[in-house]
């Protein structure tokens, strides 16, 4: 049972409310794709960027946001992130073109990275007792998972009542409340500045160029000069990023973390889960809207997928307690893979009746996998690297989500009056293959007991990290 001192903590209220807001915004815009397409005259690539601008900047800035939080302190870092997200939400709400909305979404992603990093630090600072901290983390994770699940339905309900702009403007009062709670938290200690500017720029260029190339390829094909140039820029900046990080005494991502095959497998699995899940949300949301469903009906149609996230988290916890994280990961990946395979074989055979079982399996399998991945990844590295390992796993998942939307956009082949069934089946078959690769890698790598010997990043206090869902 959660103690009253926990429920009455401004730090927990701030951390949970901030996490709820950014989790909602990760999925709430999916049901608005049909309205955005018409209102802003947005083509498929613009719709992809409206979703991906948030995810790409979130993933690209997450590690640097952690360093900024250490520099400013958890309280100041949180307030800065909330203020940035507030400005970005207003810009999204008043956007007149797709480009303006993409810019606002990118700014939201930057604020989200700061809020996530700082909210984790707020809990660590304000709950030094490990048992109380564990309870606080459980509440925090449950709030974020529930918000992610509620995103499509909440977005659909708001769209039916007042239009797509309210999806972003409704953040304003919530963010003001979060800012108030943040001001009530205690000041946290500040640490030395270790911002890796060159590594950050190279990382953003690598991920942004890859995403841009995939989005552009969906329009003009892989032989297009701009597409080739984007892929080349991504490859070169990725190589430079690795070279630079190897020479840093305090790199953004210690490359020696990946000396652990278990940790590497967890990152691949995290990438695969989000690749399929976010791609699926994008494809089904677009398909339902183009098929004639309203925004609210689309949110209801997606409920089998999203509601499973909350329920399956508890199932995953039971599996881990009974059989361990490794078996839970394989079970989760297997269940999700069966779901994608079912969608690939059954989409269009008899409408929604064939889609619902696949969504149930994918939602359940994805949630079980994510719950177990954090535990397994952290047990695969030295305790001094727990913080950076958790952030790296989260980054891998966010990158998977961004590339999933981009790749599904290519496979869908454009926006007409409907999404062709054979293209949906191709997209779901691709997700099945990605999950299968992750399953095979984990089935081999998770048998070993190796632990990375990466040097600590200087920011870890030896306590278990707080990894977002």
Tab-separated table of C-alpha atoms in Angstrom:
chain	number	residue	atom	x	y	z
A	1	UNK	CA	0.000	0.000	0.000
A	2	UNK	CA	1.296	3.498	-0.912
A	3	UNK	CA	1.906	5.727	2.068
A	4	UNK	CA	0.258	9.136	2.396
A	5	UNK	CA	3.675	10.842	2.388
A	6	UNK	CA	4.222	9.445	-1.083
A	7	UNK	CA	0.851	10.552	-2.449
A	8	UNK	CA	1.257	14.030	-0.964
A	9	UNK	CA	4.701	14.635	-2.399
A	10	UNK	CA	4.955	17.621	-4.813
A	11	UNK	CA	7.958	15.905	-6.406
A	12	UNK	CA	5.949	12.804	-7.311
A	13	UNK	CA	3.035	14.941	-8.498
A	14	UNK	CA	5.367	16.945	-10.725
A	15	UNK	CA	7.167	13.887	-12.076
A	16	UNK	CA	3.953	11.986	-12.806
A	17	UNK	CA	2.074	14.913	-14.347
A	18	UNK	CA	5.036	15.782	-16.575
A	19	UNK	CA	5.362	12.169	-17.703
A	20	UNK	CA	1.614	11.924	-18.353
A	21	UNK	CA	1.678	14.996	-20.604
A	22	UNK	CA	4.606	13.864	-22.751
A	23	UNK	CA	3.251	10.299	-22.931
A	24	UNK	CA	-0.114	11.583	-24.133
A	25	UNK	CA	1.514	13.708	-26.815
A	26	UNK	CA	3.449	10.703	-28.119
A	27	UNK	CA	0.216	9.035	-29.283
A	28	UNK	CA	-2.602	11.584	-29.121
A	29	UNK	CA	-1.899	13.055	-32.583
A	30	UNK	CA	-2.341	9.751	-34.407
A	31	UNK	CA	-6.124	9.985	-34.576
A	32	UNK	CA	-5.847	13.538	-35.951
A	33	UNK	CA	-4.018	12.491	-39.126
A	34	UNK	CA	-7.153	12.653	-41.255
A	35	UNK	CA	-8.029	16.158	-40.023
A	36	UNK	CA	-4.441	17.378	-40.400
A	37	UNK	CA	-4.318	16.021	-43.935
A	38	UNK	CA	-7.346	18.107	-44.918
A	39	UNK	CA	-6.858	21.244	-42.784
A	40	UNK	CA	-3.139	21.701	-43.484
A	41	UNK	CA	-3.162	20.102	-46.941
A	42	UNK	CA	-0.550	17.644	-45.663
A	43	UNK	CA	0.765	14.784	-47.784
A	44	UNK	CA	1.957	11.456	-46.367
A	45	UNK	CA	5.521	12.662	-45.758
A	46	UNK	CA	4.225	15.683	-43.820
A	47	UNK	CA	2.030	13.431	-41.688
A	48	UNK	CA	5.035	11.217	-40.957
A	49	UNK	CA	7.086	14.236	-39.889
A	50	UNK	CA	4.283	15.532	-37.661
A	51	UNK	CA	4.670	12.300	-35.685
A	52	UNK	CA	8.413	11.795	-36.156
A	53	UNK	CA	9.588	15.323	-35.358
A	54	UNK	CA	8.536	14.672	-31.768
A	55	UNK	CA	10.157	11.245	-31.563
A	56	UNK	CA	13.405	12.143	-33.374
A	57	UNK	CA	14.199	15.144	-31.179
A	58	UNK	CA	13.121	13.238	-28.068
A	59	UNK	CA	15.473	10.361	-28.914
A	60	UNK	CA	18.314	12.564	-30.109
A	61	UNK	CA	18.355	14.868	-27.093
A	62	UNK	CA	17.551	12.413	-24.289
A	63	UNK	CA	21.146	11.725	-23.280
A	64	UNK	CA	22.160	15.394	-23.448
A	65	UNK	CA	19.055	16.309	-21.464
A	66	UNK	CA	20.357	14.045	-18.716
A	67	UNK	CA	23.648	15.939	-18.698
A	68	UNK	CA	21.761	19.248	-18.615
A	69	UNK	CA	19.700	18.032	-15.661
A	70	UNK	CA	22.907	17.176	-13.807
A	71	UNK	CA	24.279	20.635	-14.586
A	72	UNK	CA	21.198	22.632	-13.577
A	73	UNK	CA	19.796	20.302	-10.944
A	74	UNK	CA	16.584	18.274	-11.192
A	75	UNK	CA	14.264	21.125	-10.167
A	76	UNK	CA	15.633	23.681	-12.615
A	77	UNK	CA	15.920	21.128	-15.390
A	78	UNK	CA	12.297	20.109	-14.896
A	79	UNK	CA	11.006	23.691	-14.909
A	80	UNK	CA	13.011	24.450	-18.060
A	81	UNK	CA	11.601	21.386	-19.809
A	82	UNK	CA	8.024	22.233	-18.793
A	83	UNK	CA	8.434	25.836	-20.002
A	84	UNK	CA	9.837	24.655	-23.343
A	85	UNK	CA	7.013	22.146	-23.781
A	86	UNK	CA	4.487	24.879	-22.953
A	87	UNK	CA	5.802	27.213	-25.659
A	88	UNK	CA	5.968	24.338	-28.145
A	89	UNK	CA	2.375	23.258	-27.428
A	90	UNK	CA	1.109	26.783	-28.098
A	91	UNK	CA	3.040	26.894	-31.377
A	92	UNK	CA	1.480	23.566	-32.385
A	93	UNK	CA	-1.995	24.783	-31.472
A	94	UNK	CA	-1.762	27.908	-33.621
A	95	UNK	CA	0.150	26.361	-36.557
A	96	UNK	CA	-1.199	27.332	-39.976
A	97	UNK	CA	0.929	25.030	-42.118
A	98	UNK	CA	2.301	21.507	-41.845
A	99	UNK	CA	5.840	22.907	-41.618
A	100	UNK	CA	4.908	25.082	-38.638
A	101	UNK	CA	3.330	22.098	-36.899
A	102	UNK	CA	6.414	19.959	-37.572
A	103	UNK	CA	8.602	22.680	-36.008
A	104	UNK	CA	6.349	22.842	-32.954
A	105	UNK	CA	6.400	19.068	-32.597
A	106	UNK	CA	10.205	19.056	-32.763
A	107	UNK	CA	10.307	21.659	-30.002
A	108	UNK	CA	7.908	19.499	-27.992
A	109	UNK	CA	10.326	16.584	-28.384
A	110	UNK	CA	13.157	18.677	-26.974
A	111	UNK	CA	11.007	19.650	-24.004
A	112	UNK	CA	9.943	16.029	-23.539
A	113	UNK	CA	13.571	14.887	-23.307
A	114	UNK	CA	14.236	17.458	-20.589
A	115	UNK	CA	11.058	16.600	-18.664
A	116	UNK	CA	11.699	12.832	-18.715
A	117	UNK	CA	15.298	13.185	-17.555
A	118	UNK	CA	14.416	15.703	-14.863
A	119	UNK	CA	11.341	13.819	-13.636
A	120	UNK	CA	13.473	10.730	-13.072
A	121	UNK	CA	16.009	12.850	-11.207
A	122	UNK	CA	13.279	14.493	-9.110
A	123	UNK	CA	12.203	11.097	-7.838
A	124	UNK	CA	15.796	10.072	-7.121
A	125	UNK	CA	16.505	13.290	-5.183
A	126	UNK	CA	13.237	13.456	-3.232
A	127	UNK	CA	13.023	9.744	-2.354
A	128	UNK	CA	16.453	8.683	-1.073
A	129	UNK	CA	14.938	5.650	0.670
A	130	UNK	CA	15.094	2.773	-1.817
A	131	UNK	CA	11.727	1.262	-0.845
A	132	UNK	CA	9.921	4.591	-1.134
A	133	UNK	CA	11.710	5.293	-4.388
A	134	UNK	CA	10.583	1.957	-5.809
A	135	UNK	CA	6.967	2.766	-4.951
A	136	UNK	CA	7.335	6.208	-6.491
A	137	UNK	CA	8.765	4.703	-9.677
A	138	UNK	CA	5.868	2.237	-9.851
A	139	UNK	CA	3.330	5.081	-9.629
A	140	UNK	CA	5.305	7.129	-12.177
A	141	UNK	CA	5.536	4.255	-14.673
A	142	UNK	CA	1.861	3.378	-14.268
A	143	UNK	CA	0.859	6.994	-14.961
A	144	UNK	CA	3.000	7.143	-18.104
A	145	UNK	CA	1.776	3.805	-19.415
A	146	UNK	CA	-1.855	4.713	-18.794
A	147	UNK	CA	-1.390	8.048	-20.584
A	148	UNK	CA	0.154	6.343	-23.597
A	149	UNK	CA	-2.771	3.937	-23.704
A	150	UNK	CA	-5.331	6.719	-23.330
A	151	UNK	CA	-3.766	8.937	-26.014
A	152	UNK	CA	-5.741	7.816	-29.096
A	153	UNK	CA	-9.108	7.741	-27.317
A	154	UNK	CA	-8.487	11.067	-25.576
A	155	UNK	CA	-7.420	12.601	-28.871
A	156	UNK	CA	-10.483	11.235	-30.642
A	157	UNK	CA	-12.814	12.591	-27.974
A	158	UNK	CA	-11.246	16.057	-28.116
A	159	UNK	CA	-11.368	16.112	-31.910
A	160	UNK	CA	-15.061	15.335	-31.902
A	161	UNK	CA	-15.747	18.188	-29.471
A	162	UNK	CA	-13.458	21.019	-30.537
A	163	UNK	CA	-11.010	20.189	-33.331
A	164	UNK	CA	-7.362	19.141	-33.575
A	165	UNK	CA	-5.835	22.354	-32.224
A	166	UNK	CA	-7.260	21.637	-28.777
A	167	UNK	CA	-5.159	18.456	-28.648
A	168	UNK	CA	-2.104	20.672	-28.220
A	169	UNK	CA	-3.633	23.656	-26.445
A	170	UNK	CA	-5.123	21.437	-23.715
A	171	UNK	CA	-1.529	20.963	-22.556
A	172	UNK	CA	-1.331	24.571	-21.384
A	173	UNK	CA	-3.329	24.322	-18.106
A	174	UNK	CA	-1.782	20.922	-17.358
A	175	UNK	CA	1.724	22.286	-17.913
A	176	UNK	CA	1.033	25.308	-15.710
A	177	UNK	CA	-0.072	22.929	-12.946
A	178	UNK	CA	3.039	20.803	-13.489
A	179	UNK	CA	5.185	23.942	-13.288
A	180	UNK	CA	3.518	24.827	-9.977
A	181	UNK	CA	4.278	21.396	-8.511
A	182	UNK	CA	7.830	21.631	-9.828
A	183	UNK	CA	8.391	24.915	-7.977
A	184	UNK	CA	7.368	23.195	-4.720
A	185	UNK	CA	10.094	20.560	-4.963
A	186	UNK	CA	13.410	20.847	-3.137
A	187	UNK	CA	16.527	22.170	-4.778
A	188	UNK	CA	18.791	19.369	-5.940
A	189	UNK	CA	22.588	19.385	-6.121
A	190	UNK	CA	24.266	20.474	-9.331
A	191	UNK	CA	27.108	18.538	-10.914
A	192	UNK	CA	29.899	19.382	-13.319
A	193	UNK	CA	29.089	20.181	-16.939
A	194	UNK	CA	29.960	17.324	-19.307
A	195	UNK	CA	27.962	18.264	-22.405
A	196	UNK	CA	29.310	16.598	-25.549
A	197	UNK	CA	28.374	19.204	-28.158
A	198	UNK	CA	30.049	17.554	-31.154
A	199	UNK	CA	28.646	14.140	-30.279
A	200	UNK	CA	25.165	15.632	-29.851
A	201	UNK	CA	25.272	17.353	-33.253
A	202	UNK	CA	26.535	14.235	-35.005
A	203	UNK	CA	23.891	12.081	-33.321
A	204	UNK	CA	21.039	14.395	-34.333
A	205	UNK	CA	22.350	14.656	-37.911
A	206	UNK	CA	22.671	10.869	-38.182
A	207	UNK	CA	19.152	10.145	-36.945
A	208	UNK	CA	17.530	13.120	-38.672
A	209	UNK	CA	19.173	12.345	-42.028
A	210	UNK	CA	18.174	8.694	-41.862
A	211	UNK	CA	14.567	9.595	-41.038
A	212	UNK	CA	14.477	12.256	-43.773
A	213	UNK	CA	15.860	9.791	-46.304
A	214	UNK	CA	13.225	7.207	-45.461
A	215	UNK	CA	10.403	9.754	-45.611
A	216	UNK	CA	11.654	11.128	-48.937
A	217	UNK	CA	12.101	7.637	-50.340
A	218	UNK	CA	8.413	7.022	-49.800
A	219	UNK	CA	7.693	9.817	-52.264
A	220	UNK	CA	10.493	9.618	-54.821
A	221	UNK	CA	12.039	6.171	-54.467
A	222	UNK	CA	15.426	5.105	-53.147
A	223	UNK	CA	17.249	6.182	-56.313
A	224	UNK	CA	16.384	9.850	-55.823
A	225	UNK	CA	19.459	12.077	-55.416
A	226	UNK	CA	18.122	13.722	-52.236
A	227	UNK	CA	17.412	10.311	-50.730
A	228	UNK	CA	20.907	9.038	-51.527
A	229	UNK	CA	22.425	12.232	-50.112
A	230	UNK	CA	20.401	11.883	-46.889
A	231	UNK	CA	21.495	8.274	-46.402
A	232	UNK	CA	25.103	9.228	-47.119
A	233	UNK	CA	24.941	12.043	-44.567
A	234	UNK	CA	23.521	9.624	-42.015
A	235	UNK	CA	26.235	7.028	-42.647
A	236	UNK	CA	29.065	9.575	-42.487
A	237	UNK	CA	27.774	11.283	-39.349
A	238	UNK	CA	27.192	7.892	-37.685
A	239	UNK	CA	30.785	6.860	-38.407
A	240	UNK	CA	32.071	10.182	-37.103
A	241	UNK	CA	29.882	9.860	-34.000
A	242	UNK	CA	31.408	6.477	-33.171
A	243	UNK	CA	34.931	7.756	-33.795
A	244	UNK	CA	34.401	10.846	-31.638
A	245	UNK	CA	32.754	8.958	-28.788
A	246	UNK	CA	35.607	6.437	-28.617
A	247	UNK	CA	38.001	9.309	-27.901
A	248	UNK	CA	35.875	10.983	-25.228
A	249	UNK	CA	36.700	10.463	-21.563
A	250	UNK	CA	32.989	10.963	-20.801
A	251	UNK	CA	31.096	9.969	-23.974
A	252	UNK	CA	27.352	10.329	-24.454
A	253	UNK	CA	27.115	6.566	-24.924
A	254	UNK	CA	30.081	4.483	-23.726
A	255	UNK	CA	30.652	2.169	-26.694
A	256	UNK	CA	31.996	-0.494	-24.348
A	257	UNK	CA	28.435	-0.949	-23.059
A	258	UNK	CA	27.836	-2.965	-26.195
A	259	UNK	CA	30.593	-5.392	-25.221
A	260	UNK	CA	27.744	-7.091	-23.379
A	261	UNK	CA	25.799	-9.192	-25.850
A	262	UNK	CA	22.866	-9.197	-23.404
A	263	UNK	CA	22.714	-5.402	-23.317
A	264	UNK	CA	23.026	-5.205	-27.093
A	265	UNK	CA	20.215	-7.709	-27.524
A	266	UNK	CA	17.990	-5.683	-25.174
A	267	UNK	CA	18.580	-2.532	-27.214
A	268	UNK	CA	17.759	-4.398	-30.440
A	269	UNK	CA	14.593	-5.795	-28.871
A	270	UNK	CA	13.589	-2.343	-27.609
A	271	UNK	CA	14.151	-0.936	-31.090
A	272	UNK	CA	12.061	-3.745	-32.645
A	273	UNK	CA	9.133	-3.349	-30.241
A	274	UNK	CA	8.795	0.391	-30.848
A	275	UNK	CA	9.451	0.009	-34.589
A	276	UNK	CA	6.383	-2.187	-34.929
A	277	UNK	CA	4.189	-0.482	-32.329
A	278	UNK	CA	4.541	3.114	-33.535
A	279	UNK	CA	4.408	2.033	-37.165
A	280	UNK	CA	1.235	0.088	-36.407
A	281	UNK	CA	-0.394	3.062	-34.675
A	282	UNK	CA	0.414	5.251	-37.681
A	283	UNK	CA	-0.876	2.748	-40.251
A	284	UNK	CA	-4.067	1.747	-38.451
A	285	UNK	CA	-4.956	5.322	-37.474
A	286	UNK	CA	-4.609	6.422	-41.095
A	287	UNK	CA	-6.471	3.367	-42.369
A	288	UNK	CA	-9.398	3.819	-39.970
A	289	UNK	CA	-9.764	7.536	-40.737
A	290	UNK	CA	-9.556	7.047	-44.500
A	291	UNK	CA	-11.992	4.169	-44.136
A	292	UNK	CA	-14.679	6.536	-42.860
A	293	UNK	CA	-14.344	6.330	-39.062
A	294	UNK	CA	-14.501	9.520	-37.047
A	295	UNK	CA	-11.653	10.516	-34.761
A	296	UNK	CA	-13.555	9.231	-31.720
A	297	UNK	CA	-14.407	5.963	-33.472
A	298	UNK	CA	-10.754	5.597	-34.442
A	299	UNK	CA	-9.743	5.999	-30.800
A	300	UNK	CA	-12.246	3.318	-29.822
A	301	UNK	CA	-11.017	1.041	-32.604
A	302	UNK	CA	-7.454	1.321	-31.278
A	303	UNK	CA	-8.429	0.503	-27.687
A	304	UNK	CA	-7.563	-3.230	-27.939
A	305	UNK	CA	-4.022	-2.180	-28.779
A	306	UNK	CA	-3.559	0.570	-26.223
A	307	UNK	CA	-5.482	-0.732	-23.212
A	308	UNK	CA	-3.379	-3.883	-23.225
A	309	UNK	CA	-0.369	-1.743	-22.341
A	310	UNK	CA	-1.615	-1.089	-18.808
A	311	UNK	CA	-2.962	-4.584	-18.124
A	312	UNK	CA	0.027	-6.418	-19.577
A	313	UNK	CA	2.472	-4.424	-17.437
A	314	UNK	CA	1.148	-6.299	-14.407
A	315	UNK	CA	1.270	-9.616	-16.284
A	316	UNK	CA	4.851	-8.866	-17.228
A	317	UNK	CA	5.743	-8.157	-13.611
A	318	UNK	CA	4.254	-11.523	-12.572
A	319	UNK	CA	6.162	-13.341	-15.308
A	320	UNK	CA	9.405	-11.700	-14.277
A	321	UNK	CA	8.869	-12.567	-10.618
A	322	UNK	CA	8.051	-16.189	-11.445
A	323	UNK	CA	10.315	-17.023	-14.392
A	324	UNK	CA	12.807	-14.162	-14.719
A	325	UNK	CA	13.221	-11.307	-17.177
A	326	UNK	CA	14.798	-13.353	-19.973
A	327	UNK	CA	11.861	-15.708	-20.409
A	328	UNK	CA	9.442	-12.780	-20.131
A	329	UNK	CA	11.260	-11.002	-22.974
A	330	UNK	CA	11.021	-14.052	-25.227
A	331	UNK	CA	7.355	-14.589	-24.341
A	332	UNK	CA	6.544	-10.937	-25.018
A	333	UNK	CA	8.357	-10.894	-28.358
A	334	UNK	CA	6.710	-14.172	-29.335
A	335	UNK	CA	3.206	-12.933	-28.503
A	336	UNK	CA	3.776	-9.648	-30.368
A	337	UNK	CA	5.223	-11.511	-33.357
A	338	UNK	CA	2.146	-13.737	-33.556
A	339	UNK	CA	-0.008	-10.608	-33.458
A	340	UNK	CA	1.833	-8.984	-36.380
A	341	UNK	CA	1.741	-12.256	-38.294
A	342	UNK	CA	-1.995	-12.488	-37.716
A	343	UNK	CA	-2.507	-8.962	-39.017
A	344	UNK	CA	-0.340	-9.669	-42.054
A	345	UNK	CA	-2.446	-12.701	-42.913
A	346	UNK	CA	-5.860	-11.444	-41.856
A	347	UNK	CA	-6.116	-7.734	-42.701
A	348	UNK	CA	-8.960	-7.132	-45.087
A	349	UNK	CA	-10.417	-10.643	-44.846
A	350	UNK	CA	-13.353	-9.573	-42.751
A	351	UNK	CA	-12.791	-6.006	-41.610
A	352	UNK	CA	-12.226	-5.110	-37.982
A	353	UNK	CA	-12.993	-8.592	-36.655
A	354	UNK	CA	-9.659	-9.815	-38.018
A	355	UNK	CA	-7.751	-6.756	-36.823
A	356	UNK	CA	-8.779	-6.802	-33.154
A	357	UNK	CA	-7.105	-10.104	-32.074
A	358	UNK	CA	-3.824	-8.994	-33.634
A	359	UNK	CA	-3.941	-5.672	-31.804
A	360	UNK	CA	-4.630	-7.439	-28.496
A	361	UNK	CA	-1.628	-9.722	-28.936
A	362	UNK	CA	0.676	-6.915	-30.074
A	363	UNK	CA	-0.289	-4.622	-27.202
A	364	UNK	CA	0.143	-7.376	-24.622
A	365	UNK	CA	3.397	-8.701	-26.067
A	366	UNK	CA	4.937	-5.245	-26.423
A	367	UNK	CA	4.132	-4.252	-22.841
A	368	UNK	CA	5.484	-7.500	-21.383
A	369	UNK	CA	8.689	-7.124	-23.390
A	370	UNK	CA	9.302	-3.507	-22.376
A	371	UNK	CA	8.700	-4.281	-18.703
A	372	UNK	CA	11.284	-7.071	-18.787
A	373	UNK	CA	13.826	-5.302	-21.010
A	374	UNK	CA	14.660	-2.619	-18.465
A	375	UNK	CA	15.432	-5.175	-15.775
A	376	UNK	CA	17.480	-7.421	-18.074
A	377	UNK	CA	19.451	-4.553	-19.616
A	378	UNK	CA	20.404	-3.160	-16.225
A	379	UNK	CA	21.505	-6.561	-14.935
A	380	UNK	CA	23.763	-6.886	-17.981
A	381	UNK	CA	25.946	-3.874	-17.119
A	382	UNK	CA	28.033	-2.767	-14.184
A	383	UNK	CA	26.050	-0.929	-11.497
A	384	UNK	CA	28.098	2.238	-12.050
A	385	UNK	CA	26.712	2.427	-15.593
A	386	UNK	CA	23.066	1.891	-14.668
A	387	UNK	CA	21.962	5.441	-15.463
A	388	UNK	CA	23.537	5.671	-18.902
A	389	UNK	CA	22.429	2.120	-19.736
A	390	UNK	CA	18.801	2.977	-18.993
A	391	UNK	CA	19.010	6.140	-21.088
A	392	UNK	CA	20.631	4.232	-23.959
A	393	UNK	CA	17.875	1.605	-23.955
A	394	UNK	CA	15.225	4.341	-23.970
A	395	UNK	CA	16.995	6.072	-26.857
A	396	UNK	CA	17.076	2.825	-28.851
A	397	UNK	CA	13.332	2.457	-28.354
A	398	UNK	CA	12.604	6.021	-29.439
A	399	UNK	CA	14.768	5.611	-32.544
A	400	UNK	CA	12.817	2.444	-33.351
A	401	UNK	CA	9.544	4.354	-33.089
A	402	UNK	CA	10.708	7.111	-35.439
A	403	UNK	CA	12.020	4.695	-38.052
A	404	UNK	CA	8.914	2.516	-37.729
A	405	UNK	CA	6.662	5.399	-38.767
A	406	UNK	CA	9.018	6.278	-41.648
A	407	UNK	CA	9.260	2.704	-42.931
A	408	UNK	CA	5.520	2.093	-42.662
A	409	UNK	CA	5.019	5.314	-44.619
A	410	UNK	CA	7.157	3.899	-47.435
A	411	UNK	CA	5.318	0.577	-47.402
A	412	UNK	CA	1.893	2.233	-47.464
A	413	UNK	CA	2.953	3.992	-50.646
A	414	UNK	CA	1.019	7.275	-50.404
A	415	UNK	CA	-2.269	8.693	-49.217
A	416	UNK	CA	-5.283	8.178	-51.443
A	417	UNK	CA	-8.879	7.644	-50.504
A	418	UNK	CA	-7.933	4.459	-48.679
A	419	UNK	CA	-4.947	2.353	-47.714
A	420	UNK	CA	-4.531	-0.689	-49.934
A	421	UNK	CA	-4.858	-4.009	-48.105
A	422	UNK	CA	-1.804	-5.568	-49.747
A	423	UNK	CA	0.343	-2.625	-48.590
A	424	UNK	CA	-0.931	-2.992	-45.039
A	425	UNK	CA	-0.083	-6.675	-45.166
A	426	UNK	CA	3.415	-5.841	-46.419
A	427	UNK	CA	3.917	-3.383	-43.551
A	428	UNK	CA	2.775	-5.918	-40.954
A	429	UNK	CA	4.941	-8.622	-42.540
A	430	UNK	CA	7.931	-6.296	-42.204
A	431	UNK	CA	7.162	-5.731	-38.528
A	432	UNK	CA	6.884	-9.517	-38.075
A	433	UNK	CA	10.349	-9.941	-39.582
A	434	UNK	CA	11.881	-7.265	-37.344
A	435	UNK	CA	10.347	-8.858	-34.231
A	436	UNK	CA	11.556	-12.290	-35.384
A	437	UNK	CA	15.138	-11.034	-35.725
A	438	UNK	CA	14.976	-9.585	-32.205
A	439	UNK	CA	13.511	-12.839	-30.869
A	440	UNK	CA	16.278	-14.926	-32.425
A	441	UNK	CA	19.006	-12.590	-31.159
A	442	UNK	CA	17.583	-12.548	-27.632
A	443	UNK	CA	17.128	-16.330	-27.567
A	444	UNK	CA	20.875	-16.683	-28.106
A	445	UNK	CA	22.360	-13.634	-26.364
A	446	UNK	CA	20.301	-13.807	-23.174
A	447	UNK	CA	21.688	-17.247	-22.359
A	448	UNK	CA	25.026	-15.707	-21.487
A	449	UNK	CA	25.886	-13.975	-18.251
A	450	UNK	CA	28.371	-11.377	-19.473
A	451	UNK	CA	28.454	-7.939	-17.859
A	452	UNK	CA	29.785	-4.825	-19.572
A	453	UNK	CA	32.858	-3.244	-18.058
A	454	UNK	CA	32.198	0.210	-19.474
A	455	UNK	CA	33.604	3.082	-17.464
A	456	UNK	CA	31.051	5.070	-15.502
A	457	UNK	CA	29.809	8.297	-17.009
A	458	UNK	CA	30.339	10.251	-13.857
A	459	UNK	CA	26.663	10.904	-13.288
A	460	UNK	CA	25.549	7.689	-11.645
A	461	UNK	CA	24.938	7.438	-7.928
A	462	UNK	CA	24.830	3.672	-7.977
A	463	UNK	CA	21.076	3.555	-7.496
A	464	UNK	CA	18.744	1.783	-9.910
A	465	UNK	CA	17.874	4.100	-12.813
A	466	UNK	CA	14.374	5.207	-13.535
A	467	UNK	CA	13.620	4.117	-17.081
A	468	UNK	CA	10.558	5.510	-18.883
A	469	UNK	CA	8.070	3.157	-20.491
